Structures are given as structure tokens and as C-alpha cells.
Amino acid sequence: MTENRSKLIHTFGALAELGQEVSSKNGFQETIRTSLHLLLGSLAIMRGGVARYSRFEHELTVMAMRGLGDNFPLSLSLCQEDERQFLVNGLHPIEVSQASVLPFFQVYDRSFEQSRVELLVPLVIRGETLGAIFIGEKASGESYTSHDREIICAMARHIGVAISQRNMMSELERKADENRKLYDDMRMTYKDTVKAFAAAIDSKDKYTEGHSVRVGKYSEIIAKELGWAEDEVEGAAVAGYLHDVGKLTVERKIINAPYRINAKESAELNKHPGVGYEILMPIHHPYADVPLAAKYHHERLDGRGYPDGLYDREIPYIAKIVNLADSFDAMTTDRPYKRRRPANEVFEDLQRNSGKQFAPEIVGALFKGLLSEMSGETKDKKFRRLLGREYMESEGLVPVLKTALNGMPSSSPIMLMSLD
Amino acid sequence: MIQHGESVSTAEAKGAVVYADDYLNKLSGEKIERECRRRIAEGCRELVVNFSQTEVVNSIGVSILLGIIDTASSNGAKVLFSDVNENTVELFEMLGVTNHVTIVT
């Protein structure tokens, strides 16, 4: 009686520890290894192993084993009949010596005999075969009693649940990975579409070819200097790429006019921000403010911009960035009626208009980006190529930028809202 | 002083004494298992596991000790358990571990 009680205490101790182990944060492999120790130790079983079943490969892969010897197969195949029989049998020990009818036992008969495997417990949980446990002889040499088998089943169920949880986690990870790839593909498609749009916009104007691409790049550099997160910087670049999309509806002769356009033509051209907004608004962009950048990129801090004559805080921040990038490109590229301006003049102009047309901290961010590139702190080949040597290597520009930056406010923490 | 999991060679050099920890669970159990395997691989033919510091042996400990016994047996070595407390002796007898090992005082 006393012996039985001690045995029970020992066994329940093992069961309790197994429960803890299965719900612990230990690695899966470690959990299975410890679980096998607990199962073998609870009844003093000399040898055994735990295998996980793959329903795709129809294979049991041994994850942990003790005392089964080096010749024990590390993966064991199951045919459909075996699988069916395991499911019918459920989570109950099968006497290996009496199960030779099944193909599985015929195939692995010698291995089981050599490794002295006496019982096999299919890990069947909720109608699914998740693995199997191989069990050798007891240290006492006695046969397994019905009580022993119940203990084995109880412990096997814990191990089966651990495998089931792991399978679910793997499936979740696989799906998450799939979704991530899909998302990346969608982003790529979106970016390609944006670039295609930019090319379409730029193709309308032979003098400003590449304008959208440059404004995208400058907006990206400004956003980076403002300390925006990676996807927000990407959003700023997209806003720059698409800011002139409304020009697609403006007559080519107005856009390409080699003279200062008249009031009527100007009114026609000035519709492009609103049209751009209408085009972009129905599209579900990954970034919130892309349509707003198109609509308000000609607004000025002093309220003298268009289409709505908004003042400073009324203007969406992204539109202020694109506005500066747009103006900067206009000053640094040849236009039909105007040659590009020398670097010193451009920076003086930007400084002079800081606080009137442009937000000072945004001008500061552009200057910082330029200074980093000119001083070699950053090496953005695209930036250098788009802006051109003439500006990048202008003599004496670095001290001018440094002096200008000293009088500028630091970067603003305001950020573009991402929609994801 | 000998620490748990460490061992000393006996006079005949074909034997070794491995000292078990106060609580023989996975961490300390695996340490003495590694030491025992090393000794057996070196040719040790009589391995003594000293339990003088050991108060409790749990299921993991039993499994590990059975592994040591099995390895020793496959390599023609003999395992002895020494200085085992009364409760642990009872446990080993109840589980049939004593069928494979000699307990000495």
C-alpha cells in the first residue's frame, strides 16, 4: 500500500512537471526532450523516443530518443492504411509484438526488435495524428499494467498537445510569412504604378522631363532629415512623384509654352492641383496624405498660394514638403522661359522666402540633406545625379549652407500619417 | 573539494566516482550524465555515482540515471550508487532501478 502511494506521488510529480513543461516558454525541441525524460522517469522505462508526424510527407520524424541505439530510424514512413489504423486506434498504446498486421510494423519490425520497443502510442489529438511515442521495457522487467498504460496515455496527451500547439504556431508563422510576401508584392506593384504615373506626367512636358522623379527624391530627402520613419519617408517620396498628376488633363501646349502663359492659360494650369486631388482621392494609398500633397503643393505659408489661399497651419505638412521640393526643382532646372539659377542664388532665395512661402524647418531639412551629401556624410548617387554636378560641387557652398543652417529652426516632429 | 558533476578516479584507474547534486533534475542530471559518458568512453569499467549530497531525485533524474546504466551496460561497465538516502533507495527499489545497479553505503 505504502509502495503504491509512493509510486503514485512519484508519477503525479512527473505529470505535474510535464504540465508545466508543456506550457513553459522553453523551445519546442527542449520541451519534447524534457517530456521524454519525464515519461521515461515516471515509470522507470529504460528507453523510448518521441516522433512528430508530417501529414504532407507521411513521415514520423524522431525528435528525441534515449536508449534506442544508433541504428534506430530517425524517420519512419506511414502508408494510408497505417494512418487510418492509427486514427482508429486513437491515443492508446499498441503492443508492438501483436501489431505485425499493419504495414508500418512489418517495415520497422527489426528496428523495433533491436531497440527493444514494446509499445507504440500514436499521438492522436482531435482526430489528427500528430506523432508517436516509442516505449521500451520497464527497469523492473515487469509488464505494463493497465494503470501504467493510463499514465502513459495521460502523459502522451500532454506531449501531443505540445506538438499540436507547435503545429498551429508553424501554420500561423507560414501564413504570416505568406501575407508579408503578398504585402511586399503589393507595395512593389504600387511603387511601379506610381513610377509609371510619374513618367506619364513628365512625358507631357519636354522641358521638365524627370521633374516628378526629382520632386519625389527631394521630398524623400527632406522627410528623412526631418526624422520620419522609413515608411513615412516612402510616403513623402510617393507624394512627390504624384504631386503633378493633375497636369495629365492640362493641354500640352500650355505646359510646354515657351513664353509666359497668359491669364486664361494660367487659370487652366492652376486647376491641376484640384484635378490631381480628384484623381488620387479614390485610390487607397498606403499613405494618408498623398492626395492632399497634390491639392495643396502650391499653397504658401503667407496665404498667397492657390487653389485655396491657405495659411501656414492650414496647409497639410506633406504639401509644405512637396511645395519646397517642387520650387527647388523649378529653380535648379532649365524651363522654356527661364534658365536655371546659380546655386548661391537658389539658397538665398529659399532663405529669403523661408517663413513666407516655405516652412523654415523644411528649408532647414533640405539644407541639411544637401550639406550631408556635399560633405560626403551621405552618399546618395541618385540625389547627386538628379541635382547635377553644377550644384553639388559648387565652390564655397558648404560654408553658405552651414551659416544658413545656424539661423534655421530645428526639424519639426510632425509626421505623415501612415494608413497601415 | 569535489563539486557535483565532477569526478575522481579511483586507485585502480579503471574506476571513477561521480558526485551528484543535491536535487537531481535535468540540469544537474545531464551534467553527471556527460561526466559518466566521458569516463566510460575513456575506458572506466566501474562507475560510482555518489549521492551523499542528493536529497531528491525526480522523474528526469531517474530517466538520466537509467541512461547512464544503459550506456555502462552497453560498454561492459558496472554502475554503483553510493551514499543514497533512504527515500531515494525506496524510490529506486519501487521502480526497479535496483535490478540494474548495486547500491553501496
Short mmCIF file of C-alpha atoms in Angstrom, two decimals:
data_model
loop_
_atom_site.label_atom_id
_atom_site.label_comp_id
_atom_site.label_asym_id
_atom_site.label_seq_id
_atom_site.Cartn_x
_atom_site.Cartn_y
_atom_site.Cartn_z
CA MET A 1 0.00 0.00 0.00
CA THR A 2 2.80 2.36 1.01
CA GLU A 3 4.71 1.42 -2.15
CA ASN A 4 1.66 2.11 -4.28
CA ARG A 5 1.23 5.51 -2.64
CA SER A 6 4.90 6.41 -3.21
CA LYS A 7 4.60 5.32 -6.81
CA LEU A 8 1.53 7.50 -7.23
CA ILE A 9 3.27 10.50 -5.70
CA HIS A 10 6.27 9.97 -8.00
CA THR A 11 4.04 9.61 -11.06
CA PHE A 12 1.86 12.61 -10.24
CA GLY A 13 5.01 14.65 -9.68
CA ALA A 14 6.11 13.73 -13.20
CA LEU A 15 2.67 14.60 -14.60
CA ALA A 16 2.67 17.96 -12.85
CA GLU A 17 6.16 18.74 -14.15
CA LEU A 18 5.12 17.69 -17.65
CA GLY A 19 2.15 20.07 -17.50
CA GLN A 20 4.49 22.89 -16.51
CA GLU A 21 6.99 21.99 -19.20
CA VAL A 22 4.39 21.92 -21.99
CA SER A 23 3.10 25.37 -21.02
CA SER A 24 6.58 26.81 -20.47
CA LYS A 25 8.36 29.20 -22.82
CA ASN A 26 11.14 26.71 -23.44
CA GLY A 27 11.98 25.91 -27.05
CA PHE A 28 9.88 23.20 -28.67
CA GLN A 29 12.78 20.76 -29.08
CA GLU A 30 13.77 21.24 -25.46
CA THR A 31 10.18 20.68 -24.30
CA ILE A 32 9.97 17.41 -26.21
CA ARG A 33 13.30 16.24 -24.81
CA THR A 34 12.26 17.06 -21.24
CA SER A 35 8.85 15.47 -21.78
CA LEU A 36 10.50 12.24 -22.85
CA HIS A 37 12.68 12.29 -19.73
CA LEU A 38 9.60 12.77 -17.56
CA LEU A 39 7.67 9.99 -19.27
CA LEU A 40 10.54 7.51 -19.04
CA GLY A 41 11.41 8.51 -15.49
CA SER A 42 7.84 8.34 -14.19
CA LEU A 43 7.66 4.55 -14.72
CA ALA A 44 11.42 3.90 -14.93
CA ILE A 45 11.30 2.95 -18.59
CA MET A 46 14.72 2.06 -19.95
CA ARG A 47 14.33 3.51 -23.44
CA GLY A 48 11.98 5.46 -25.64
CA GLY A 49 11.50 8.17 -28.23
CA VAL A 50 9.10 10.88 -29.40
CA ALA A 51 8.42 11.47 -33.10
CA ARG A 52 6.43 14.22 -34.85
CA TYR A 53 4.23 13.32 -37.81
CA SER A 54 4.13 15.27 -41.04
CA ARG A 55 0.86 14.68 -42.89
CA PHE A 56 2.41 16.17 -46.01
CA GLU A 57 5.37 13.81 -46.08
CA HIS A 58 3.54 10.92 -44.34
CA GLU A 59 6.54 10.56 -42.13
CA LEU A 60 7.31 10.29 -38.43
CA THR A 61 10.47 12.24 -37.56
CA VAL A 62 12.17 11.34 -34.29
CA MET A 63 12.65 14.46 -32.19
CA ALA A 64 14.03 12.94 -29.01
CA MET A 65 15.14 9.45 -28.06
CA ARG A 66 17.01 7.70 -25.30
CA GLY A 67 18.48 4.24 -25.31
CA LEU A 68 17.06 3.22 -28.71
CA GLY A 69 20.53 2.92 -30.20
CA ASP A 70 22.26 4.46 -33.19
CA ASN A 71 20.53 2.17 -35.67
CA PHE A 72 17.00 3.27 -34.81
CA PRO A 73 15.50 5.02 -37.91
CA LEU A 74 15.19 8.78 -37.47
CA SER A 75 12.30 8.99 -39.89
CA LEU A 76 9.61 6.35 -40.35
CA SER A 77 7.12 6.36 -43.21
CA LEU A 78 3.43 5.68 -42.75
CA CYS A 79 1.15 4.43 -45.54
CA GLN A 80 -2.53 5.37 -45.76
CA GLU A 81 -3.57 2.14 -44.07
CA ASP A 82 -1.22 2.80 -41.14
CA GLU A 83 -2.56 6.30 -40.81
CA ARG A 84 -6.14 5.07 -40.88
CA GLN A 85 -5.42 2.40 -38.26
CA PHE A 86 -3.63 4.88 -36.01
CA LEU A 87 -6.67 7.15 -36.14
CA VAL A 88 -9.00 4.23 -35.36
CA ASN A 89 -6.75 3.15 -32.50
CA GLY A 90 -6.60 6.67 -31.07
CA LEU A 91 -4.29 7.65 -28.27
CA HIS A 92 -3.81 4.15 -26.79
CA PRO A 93 -0.63 2.07 -26.51
CA ILE A 94 -0.22 -0.58 -29.21
CA GLU A 95 1.75 -3.73 -28.29
CA VAL A 96 4.43 -3.88 -30.96
CA SER A 97 4.66 -7.68 -30.72
CA GLN A 98 0.96 -8.04 -31.51
CA ALA A 99 0.66 -5.44 -34.23
CA SER A 100 2.55 -7.07 -37.06
CA VAL A 101 -0.56 -6.96 -39.27
CA LEU A 102 -0.06 -3.27 -40.02
CA PRO A 103 2.40 -2.44 -42.85
CA PHE A 104 4.19 0.02 -40.56
CA PHE A 105 5.08 -2.70 -38.04
CA GLN A 106 6.11 -5.07 -40.82
CA VAL A 107 8.50 -2.50 -42.29
CA TYR A 108 10.07 -1.49 -38.96
CA ASP A 109 9.77 -4.83 -37.19
CA ARG A 110 13.54 -5.41 -37.00
CA SER A 111 14.30 -1.89 -35.80
CA PHE A 112 11.72 -2.20 -33.03
CA GLU A 113 13.05 -5.58 -32.03
CA GLN A 114 16.69 -4.44 -31.97
CA SER A 115 15.81 -1.33 -29.98
CA ARG A 116 13.55 -3.34 -27.70
CA VAL A 117 10.50 -1.19 -28.34
CA GLU A 118 7.49 -2.76 -26.60
CA LEU A 119 4.77 -0.15 -27.02
CA LEU A 120 3.90 2.43 -29.60
CA VAL A 121 1.49 5.22 -28.70
CA PRO A 122 0.05 7.13 -31.70
CA LEU A 123 -0.35 10.77 -30.66
CA VAL A 124 -3.89 11.24 -31.91
CA ILE A 125 -5.38 14.55 -30.79
CA ARG A 126 -8.76 15.84 -32.03
CA GLY A 127 -8.86 13.25 -34.80
CA GLU A 128 -5.42 14.05 -36.15
CA THR A 129 -2.23 12.00 -35.94
CA LEU A 130 0.45 14.34 -34.65
CA GLY A 131 3.21 11.90 -33.81
CA ALA A 132 4.07 8.75 -31.92
CA ILE A 133 5.87 7.67 -28.79
CA PHE A 134 8.08 4.58 -28.76
CA ILE A 135 8.40 2.87 -25.39
CA GLY A 136 10.88 0.19 -24.34
CA GLU A 137 10.91 -2.13 -21.34
CA LYS A 138 10.48 -1.12 -17.70
CA ALA A 139 13.57 -1.22 -15.46
CA SER A 140 11.66 -3.60 -13.19
CA GLY A 141 11.28 -6.06 -16.08
CA GLU A 142 7.55 -6.26 -15.31
CA SER A 143 4.87 -5.98 -17.98
CA TYR A 144 2.92 -2.77 -18.36
CA THR A 145 -0.21 -2.81 -16.20
CA SER A 146 -3.45 -1.09 -17.17
CA HIS A 147 -2.55 1.57 -14.59
CA ASP A 148 0.83 2.11 -16.30
CA ARG A 149 -0.91 2.43 -19.65
CA GLU A 150 -3.26 5.06 -18.28
CA ILE A 151 -0.29 7.06 -17.01
CA ILE A 152 1.43 6.70 -20.37
CA CYS A 153 -1.73 7.90 -22.15
CA ALA A 154 -2.11 10.89 -19.83
CA MET A 155 1.48 11.94 -20.42
CA ALA A 156 1.30 11.22 -24.15
CA ARG A 157 -1.74 13.52 -24.37
CA HIS A 158 0.34 16.37 -22.90
CA ILE A 159 3.09 15.73 -25.43
CA GLY A 160 0.51 15.55 -28.24
CA VAL A 161 -0.92 18.90 -27.18
CA ALA A 162 2.59 20.40 -27.22
CA ILE A 163 3.06 19.16 -30.79
CA SER A 164 -0.40 20.39 -31.78
CA GLN A 165 0.38 23.87 -30.41
CA ARG A 166 3.67 23.89 -32.26
CA ASN A 167 1.93 22.88 -35.50
CA MET A 168 -0.56 25.70 -35.06
CA MET A 169 2.27 28.16 -34.44
CA SER A 170 4.12 26.93 -37.53
CA GLU A 171 0.95 27.31 -39.59
CA LEU A 172 0.44 30.84 -38.26
CA GLU A 173 4.06 31.73 -38.99
CA ARG A 174 3.71 30.31 -42.51
CA LYS A 175 0.55 32.34 -43.13
CA ALA A 176 2.12 35.49 -41.68
CA ASP A 177 5.11 34.97 -43.94
CA GLU A 178 2.83 34.48 -46.94
CA ASN A 179 0.92 37.66 -46.07
CA ARG A 180 4.16 39.57 -45.69
CA LYS A 181 5.27 38.44 -49.13
CA LEU A 182 1.89 39.38 -50.61
CA TYR A 183 2.10 42.76 -48.94
CA ASP A 184 5.62 43.29 -50.30
CA ASP A 185 4.39 42.36 -53.79
CA MET A 186 1.51 44.81 -53.47
CA ARG A 187 3.86 47.55 -52.32
CA MET A 188 6.13 46.85 -55.26
CA THR A 189 3.16 46.96 -57.65
CA TYR A 190 2.05 50.22 -56.05
CA LYS A 191 5.53 51.74 -56.39
CA ASP A 192 5.78 50.64 -60.01
CA THR A 193 2.37 52.16 -60.71
CA VAL A 194 3.41 55.41 -59.05
CA LYS A 195 6.58 55.50 -61.16
CA ALA A 196 4.57 54.79 -64.30
CA PHE A 197 2.26 57.68 -63.43
CA ALA A 198 5.23 59.95 -62.78
CA ALA A 199 6.68 59.03 -66.17
CA ALA A 200 3.31 59.73 -67.82
CA ILE A 201 3.11 63.15 -66.14
CA ASP A 202 6.67 64.05 -67.08
CA SER A 203 6.23 62.94 -70.67
CA LYS A 204 3.78 65.81 -71.21
CA ASP A 205 6.47 68.37 -70.64
CA LYS A 206 9.69 68.01 -72.58
CA TYR A 207 11.43 70.75 -70.59
CA THR A 208 10.60 69.33 -67.20
CA GLU A 209 11.30 65.73 -68.04
CA GLY A 210 12.08 63.90 -64.81
CA HIS A 211 10.50 66.66 -62.69
CA SER A 212 8.19 64.29 -60.75
CA VAL A 213 11.04 61.89 -60.08
CA ARG A 214 13.22 64.73 -58.77
CA VAL A 215 10.45 66.18 -56.60
CA GLY A 216 9.88 62.65 -55.23
CA LYS A 217 13.57 62.34 -54.39
CA TYR A 218 13.84 65.78 -52.79
CA SER A 219 10.67 65.17 -50.75
CA GLU A 220 12.19 61.87 -49.59
CA ILE A 221 15.43 63.60 -48.54
CA ILE A 222 13.55 66.31 -46.64
CA ALA A 223 11.37 63.73 -44.84
CA LYS A 224 14.47 61.74 -43.90
CA GLU A 225 16.15 64.82 -42.49
CA LEU A 226 13.01 65.60 -40.51
CA GLY A 227 13.47 62.22 -38.81
CA TRP A 228 10.43 60.50 -40.27
CA ALA A 229 10.09 56.72 -40.09
CA GLU A 230 11.04 54.64 -43.13
CA ASP A 231 7.51 54.06 -44.45
CA GLU A 232 6.63 57.73 -43.89
CA VAL A 233 9.69 58.76 -45.91
CA GLU A 234 8.43 56.41 -48.61
CA GLY A 235 5.04 58.16 -48.41
CA ALA A 236 6.70 61.55 -48.87
CA ALA A 237 8.51 60.25 -51.96
CA VAL A 238 5.22 58.97 -53.42
CA ALA A 239 3.55 62.31 -52.69
CA GLY A 240 6.39 63.99 -54.60
CA TYR A 241 6.13 61.58 -57.51
CA LEU A 242 2.39 62.20 -57.88
CA HIS A 243 2.06 65.89 -56.98
CA ASP A 244 1.55 66.97 -60.60
CA VAL A 245 -0.75 64.13 -61.67
CA GLY A 246 -3.46 66.73 -62.38
CA LYS A 247 -1.33 68.05 -65.23
CA LEU A 248 -2.34 64.99 -67.22
CA THR A 249 -5.56 66.86 -68.02
CA VAL A 250 -3.90 70.19 -68.90
CA GLU A 251 -3.30 70.86 -72.56
CA ARG A 252 0.23 70.08 -73.70
CA LYS A 253 0.66 73.46 -75.40
CA ILE A 254 0.03 75.25 -72.10
CA ILE A 255 2.50 73.10 -70.21
CA ASN A 256 5.09 73.40 -72.95
CA ALA A 257 4.52 77.08 -73.76
CA PRO A 258 7.93 78.68 -74.50
CA TYR A 259 6.68 82.01 -73.13
CA ARG A 260 4.99 83.31 -70.03
CA ILE A 261 1.43 81.99 -70.28
CA ASN A 262 -1.50 84.41 -70.25
CA ALA A 263 -4.17 84.70 -67.55
CA LYS A 264 -6.57 82.28 -69.23
CA GLU A 265 -3.90 79.67 -69.71
CA SER A 266 -2.68 80.28 -66.19
CA ALA A 267 -6.20 79.67 -64.83
CA GLU A 268 -6.30 76.42 -66.80
CA LEU A 269 -2.91 75.34 -65.47
CA ASN A 270 -3.83 76.29 -61.91
CA LYS A 271 -6.61 73.74 -61.93
CA HIS A 272 -4.09 70.90 -61.85
CA PRO A 273 -3.80 70.63 -58.02
CA GLY A 274 -7.56 70.15 -57.66
CA VAL A 275 -7.71 67.74 -60.56
CA GLY A 276 -4.77 65.82 -59.10
CA TYR A 277 -6.64 65.52 -55.82
CA GLU A 278 -9.73 64.20 -57.62
CA ILE A 279 -7.61 61.61 -59.43
CA LEU A 280 -5.75 60.45 -56.34
CA MET A 281 -8.54 60.57 -53.77
CA PRO A 282 -10.41 57.38 -54.80
CA ILE A 283 -7.17 55.36 -54.70
CA HIS A 284 -6.46 53.53 -51.48
CA HIS A 285 -2.87 54.66 -50.87
CA PRO A 286 -0.76 53.07 -48.15
CA TYR A 287 0.00 56.65 -47.05
CA ALA A 288 -2.73 59.04 -45.94
CA ASP A 289 -1.74 62.40 -47.34
CA VAL A 290 -0.78 61.72 -50.95
CA PRO A 291 -3.94 63.38 -52.42
CA LEU A 292 -3.55 66.35 -50.06
CA ALA A 293 0.02 66.88 -51.24
CA ALA A 294 -1.25 67.09 -54.82
CA LYS A 295 -4.03 69.51 -53.90
CA TYR A 296 -2.03 71.90 -51.73
CA HIS A 297 1.50 71.85 -53.10
CA HIS A 298 1.09 75.40 -54.46
CA GLU A 299 -0.14 76.87 -51.18
CA ARG A 300 2.16 79.32 -49.36
CA LEU A 301 2.61 80.00 -45.64
CA ASP A 302 1.62 83.65 -46.18
CA GLY A 303 -1.71 82.70 -47.75
CA ARG A 304 -0.76 83.89 -51.25
CA GLY A 305 -0.78 80.44 -52.82
CA TYR A 306 -3.51 78.53 -54.64
CA PRO A 307 -6.02 76.88 -55.01
CA ASP A 308 -7.46 77.87 -51.59
CA GLY A 309 -5.07 80.53 -50.28
CA LEU A 310 -4.48 78.58 -47.08
CA TYR A 311 -2.25 79.93 -44.31
CA ASP A 312 0.62 78.17 -42.55
CA ARG A 313 -1.11 75.73 -40.16
CA GLU A 314 -3.99 75.15 -42.52
CA ILE A 315 -1.63 73.64 -45.08
CA PRO A 316 -1.04 69.89 -44.69
CA TYR A 317 2.57 69.28 -43.68
CA ILE A 318 3.26 66.93 -46.58
CA ALA A 319 2.11 69.65 -49.00
CA LYS A 320 4.66 72.03 -47.47
CA ILE A 321 7.41 69.49 -48.13
CA VAL A 322 6.34 68.87 -51.71
CA ASN A 323 5.96 72.62 -52.24
CA LEU A 324 9.61 73.21 -51.33
CA ALA A 325 10.82 70.20 -53.34
CA ASP A 326 8.80 71.44 -56.33
CA SER A 327 10.12 75.01 -56.11
CA PHE A 328 13.68 73.80 -55.55
CA ASP A 329 13.47 71.73 -58.73
CA ALA A 330 11.96 74.65 -60.66
CA MET A 331 14.89 76.85 -59.63
CA THR A 332 17.56 74.26 -60.41
CA THR A 333 16.37 73.12 -63.86
CA ASP A 334 16.01 74.93 -67.16
CA ARG A 335 12.47 75.99 -68.09
CA PRO A 336 11.18 77.08 -71.54
CA TYR A 337 11.17 80.71 -70.49
CA LYS A 338 13.82 80.68 -67.77
CA ARG A 339 17.36 79.33 -67.29
CA ARG A 340 18.20 77.53 -64.07
CA ARG A 341 19.70 79.74 -61.39
CA PRO A 342 23.14 79.59 -59.81
CA ALA A 343 23.39 77.66 -56.53
CA ASN A 344 24.10 80.73 -54.36
CA GLU A 345 21.06 82.50 -55.72
CA VAL A 346 18.86 79.45 -55.15
CA PHE A 347 19.82 79.15 -51.50
CA GLU A 348 19.50 82.88 -50.90
CA ASP A 349 16.04 82.77 -52.44
CA LEU A 350 14.98 79.80 -50.30
CA GLN A 351 16.25 81.55 -47.17
CA ARG A 352 14.57 84.82 -48.10
CA ASN A 353 11.25 83.05 -48.66
CA SER A 354 11.54 80.93 -45.55
CA GLY A 355 8.57 81.80 -43.35
CA LYS A 356 6.70 83.39 -46.29
CA GLN A 357 6.41 80.73 -48.94
CA PHE A 358 8.24 77.85 -47.26
CA ALA A 359 8.19 76.40 -43.75
CA PRO A 360 11.57 77.30 -42.19
CA GLU A 361 12.21 73.87 -40.64
CA ILE A 362 11.55 72.24 -44.01
CA VAL A 363 14.03 74.56 -45.72
CA GLY A 364 16.46 73.64 -42.92
CA ALA A 365 15.88 69.94 -43.58
CA LEU A 366 16.63 70.39 -47.30
CA PHE A 367 19.79 72.33 -46.49
CA LYS A 368 20.86 69.63 -44.05
CA GLY A 369 20.28 66.93 -46.67
CA LEU A 370 22.30 68.88 -49.22
CA LEU A 371 25.09 69.56 -46.76
CA SER A 372 25.32 65.88 -45.77
CA GLU A 373 25.64 64.93 -49.42
CA MET A 374 28.12 67.66 -50.29
CA SER A 375 30.33 66.95 -47.30
CA GLY A 376 30.29 63.22 -48.13
CA GLU A 377 28.47 62.28 -44.92
CA THR A 378 25.83 60.55 -47.06
CA LYS A 379 26.35 59.05 -50.49
CA ASP A 380 23.09 59.12 -52.39
CA LYS A 381 24.06 58.63 -56.03
CA LYS A 382 20.52 59.27 -57.28
CA PHE A 383 20.34 62.57 -55.42
CA ARG A 384 23.69 63.68 -56.89
CA ARG A 385 22.68 62.59 -60.37
CA LEU A 386 19.27 64.30 -60.25
CA LEU A 387 20.52 67.59 -58.89
CA GLY A 388 23.64 67.61 -61.05
CA ARG A 389 27.32 68.35 -60.52
CA GLU A 390 26.87 72.05 -61.07
CA TYR A 391 25.04 72.33 -57.78
CA MET A 392 26.61 69.50 -55.86
CA GLU A 393 30.14 70.73 -56.45
CA SER A 394 29.52 74.47 -56.31
CA GLU A 395 32.52 76.23 -54.82
CA GLY A 396 32.02 77.72 -51.39
CA LEU A 397 28.51 76.37 -51.00
CA VAL A 398 29.20 74.26 -47.91
CA PRO A 399 30.01 77.28 -45.67
CA VAL A 400 26.99 79.13 -47.09
CA LEU A 401 24.73 76.20 -46.15
CA LYS A 402 26.33 75.88 -42.71
CA THR A 403 25.80 79.56 -42.00
CA ALA A 404 22.24 79.37 -43.26
CA LEU A 405 21.54 76.35 -41.07
CA ASN A 406 22.74 78.13 -37.95
CA GLY A 407 19.90 80.57 -38.26
CA MET A 408 17.27 77.89 -39.03
CA PRO A 409 14.87 76.22 -36.60
CA SER A 410 15.42 72.52 -35.93
CA SER A 411 13.38 69.78 -37.61
CA SER A 412 9.71 69.51 -36.77
CA PRO A 413 8.38 66.32 -35.17
CA ILE A 414 5.18 66.44 -37.27
CA MET A 415 4.90 63.32 -39.40
CA LEU A 416 2.96 61.95 -42.31
CA MET A 417 0.31 59.57 -41.07
CA SER A 418 0.68 56.06 -42.44
CA LEU A 419 -2.53 54.17 -43.19
CA ASP A 420 -1.31 50.63 -42.47
CA MET B 1 36.76 19.91 -2.76
CA ILE B 2 34.84 17.87 -5.33
CA GLN B 3 31.87 19.67 -6.88
CA HIS B 4 28.74 17.91 -8.10
CA GLY B 5 29.04 16.67 -11.64
CA GLU B 6 32.78 16.29 -11.18
CA SER B 7 34.55 13.01 -10.70
CA VAL B 8 37.70 11.48 -9.29
CA SER B 9 39.50 8.41 -10.49
CA THR B 10 39.77 5.54 -8.08
CA ALA B 11 43.05 3.87 -7.22
CA GLU B 12 42.75 1.26 -9.95
CA ALA B 13 42.23 3.98 -12.56
CA LYS B 14 39.61 1.78 -14.23
CA GLY B 15 37.03 3.22 -11.87
CA ALA B 16 35.64 6.68 -11.15
CA VAL B 17 33.36 8.37 -8.65
CA VAL B 18 30.90 10.95 -9.96
CA TYR B 19 29.23 13.24 -7.46
CA ALA B 20 25.55 14.05 -7.89
CA ASP B 21 23.92 17.38 -6.94
CA ASP B 22 21.51 17.96 -4.05
CA TYR B 23 18.49 17.85 -6.38
CA LEU B 24 18.89 15.53 -9.32
CA ASN B 25 16.84 17.23 -12.01
CA LYS B 26 17.55 17.87 -15.68
CA LEU B 27 20.29 20.46 -15.35
CA SER B 28 22.41 18.67 -12.78
CA GLY B 29 21.40 15.25 -14.08
CA GLU B 30 22.67 15.97 -17.56
CA LYS B 31 25.93 17.23 -16.09
CA ILE B 32 26.64 13.92 -14.34
CA GLU B 33 25.42 12.00 -17.39
CA ARG B 34 28.00 13.78 -19.55
CA GLU B 35 30.70 13.08 -17.00
CA CYS B 36 29.73 9.39 -16.77
CA ARG B 37 29.72 9.03 -20.56
CA ARG B 38 33.13 10.68 -20.75
CA ARG B 39 34.52 8.32 -18.11
CA ILE B 40 33.04 5.26 -19.83
CA ALA B 41 34.41 6.39 -23.19
CA GLU B 42 37.83 6.69 -21.54
CA GLY B 43 37.63 3.05 -20.53
CA CYS B 44 36.30 3.29 -16.99
CA ARG B 45 34.82 -0.07 -16.03
CA GLU B 46 33.42 0.70 -12.58
CA LEU B 47 31.47 3.86 -12.15
CA VAL B 48 30.29 5.01 -8.74
CA VAL B 49 27.62 7.70 -8.56
CA ASN B 50 27.86 9.30 -5.15
CA PHE B 51 24.55 10.63 -3.80
CA SER B 52 25.85 11.94 -0.46
CA GLN B 53 24.71 15.48 -1.39
CA THR B 54 21.48 14.35 -3.04
CA GLU B 55 18.18 14.82 -1.26
CA VAL B 56 15.68 14.41 -4.10
CA VAL B 57 15.66 12.53 -7.39
CA ASN B 58 12.73 13.37 -9.67
CA SER B 59 11.48 11.60 -12.82
CA ILE B 60 14.01 13.37 -15.01
CA GLY B 61 16.74 12.23 -12.64
CA VAL B 62 15.50 8.64 -12.85
CA SER B 63 15.49 8.80 -16.65
CA ILE B 64 19.02 10.17 -16.71
CA LEU B 65 20.30 7.52 -14.27
CA LEU B 66 18.70 4.80 -16.42
CA GLY B 67 20.51 6.29 -19.40
CA ILE B 68 23.83 6.08 -17.52
CA ILE B 69 23.10 2.47 -16.55
CA ASP B 70 22.22 1.60 -20.16
CA THR B 71 25.37 3.23 -21.56
CA ALA B 72 27.53 1.50 -18.96
CA SER B 73 25.91 -1.85 -19.67
CA SER B 74 26.40 -1.47 -23.44
CA ASN B 75 30.07 -0.78 -22.81
CA GLY B 76 30.64 -3.57 -20.34
CA ALA B 77 30.94 -1.24 -17.36
CA LYS B 78 29.37 -1.60 -13.94
CA VAL B 79 27.47 1.17 -12.11
CA LEU B 80 27.24 1.50 -8.36
CA PHE B 81 25.22 4.06 -6.41
CA SER B 82 26.74 5.11 -3.11
CA ASP B 83 25.55 7.10 -0.10
CA VAL B 84 21.94 7.11 -1.28
CA ASN B 85 19.42 8.36 1.31
CA GLU B 86 16.58 6.14 2.47
CA ASN B 87 13.81 7.80 0.45
CA THR B 88 15.78 7.58 -2.75
CA VAL B 89 16.66 3.93 -2.12
CA GLU B 90 12.94 3.26 -1.67
CA LEU B 91 12.19 5.03 -4.93
CA PHE B 92 14.88 3.08 -6.81
CA GLU B 93 13.61 -0.22 -5.39
CA MET B 94 10.00 0.60 -6.15
CA LEU B 95 10.79 1.47 -9.77
CA GLY B 96 13.09 -1.48 -10.32
CA VAL B 97 16.20 0.64 -10.83
CA THR B 98 17.98 -1.58 -8.30
CA ASN B 99 17.65 -4.50 -10.76
CA HIS B 100 20.41 -2.85 -12.77
CA VAL B 101 22.63 -1.24 -10.18
CA THR B 102 24.27 -2.11 -6.89
CA ILE B 103 23.66 0.26 -4.02
CA VAL B 104 26.57 0.60 -1.61
CA THR B 105 26.88 2.60 1.57
#
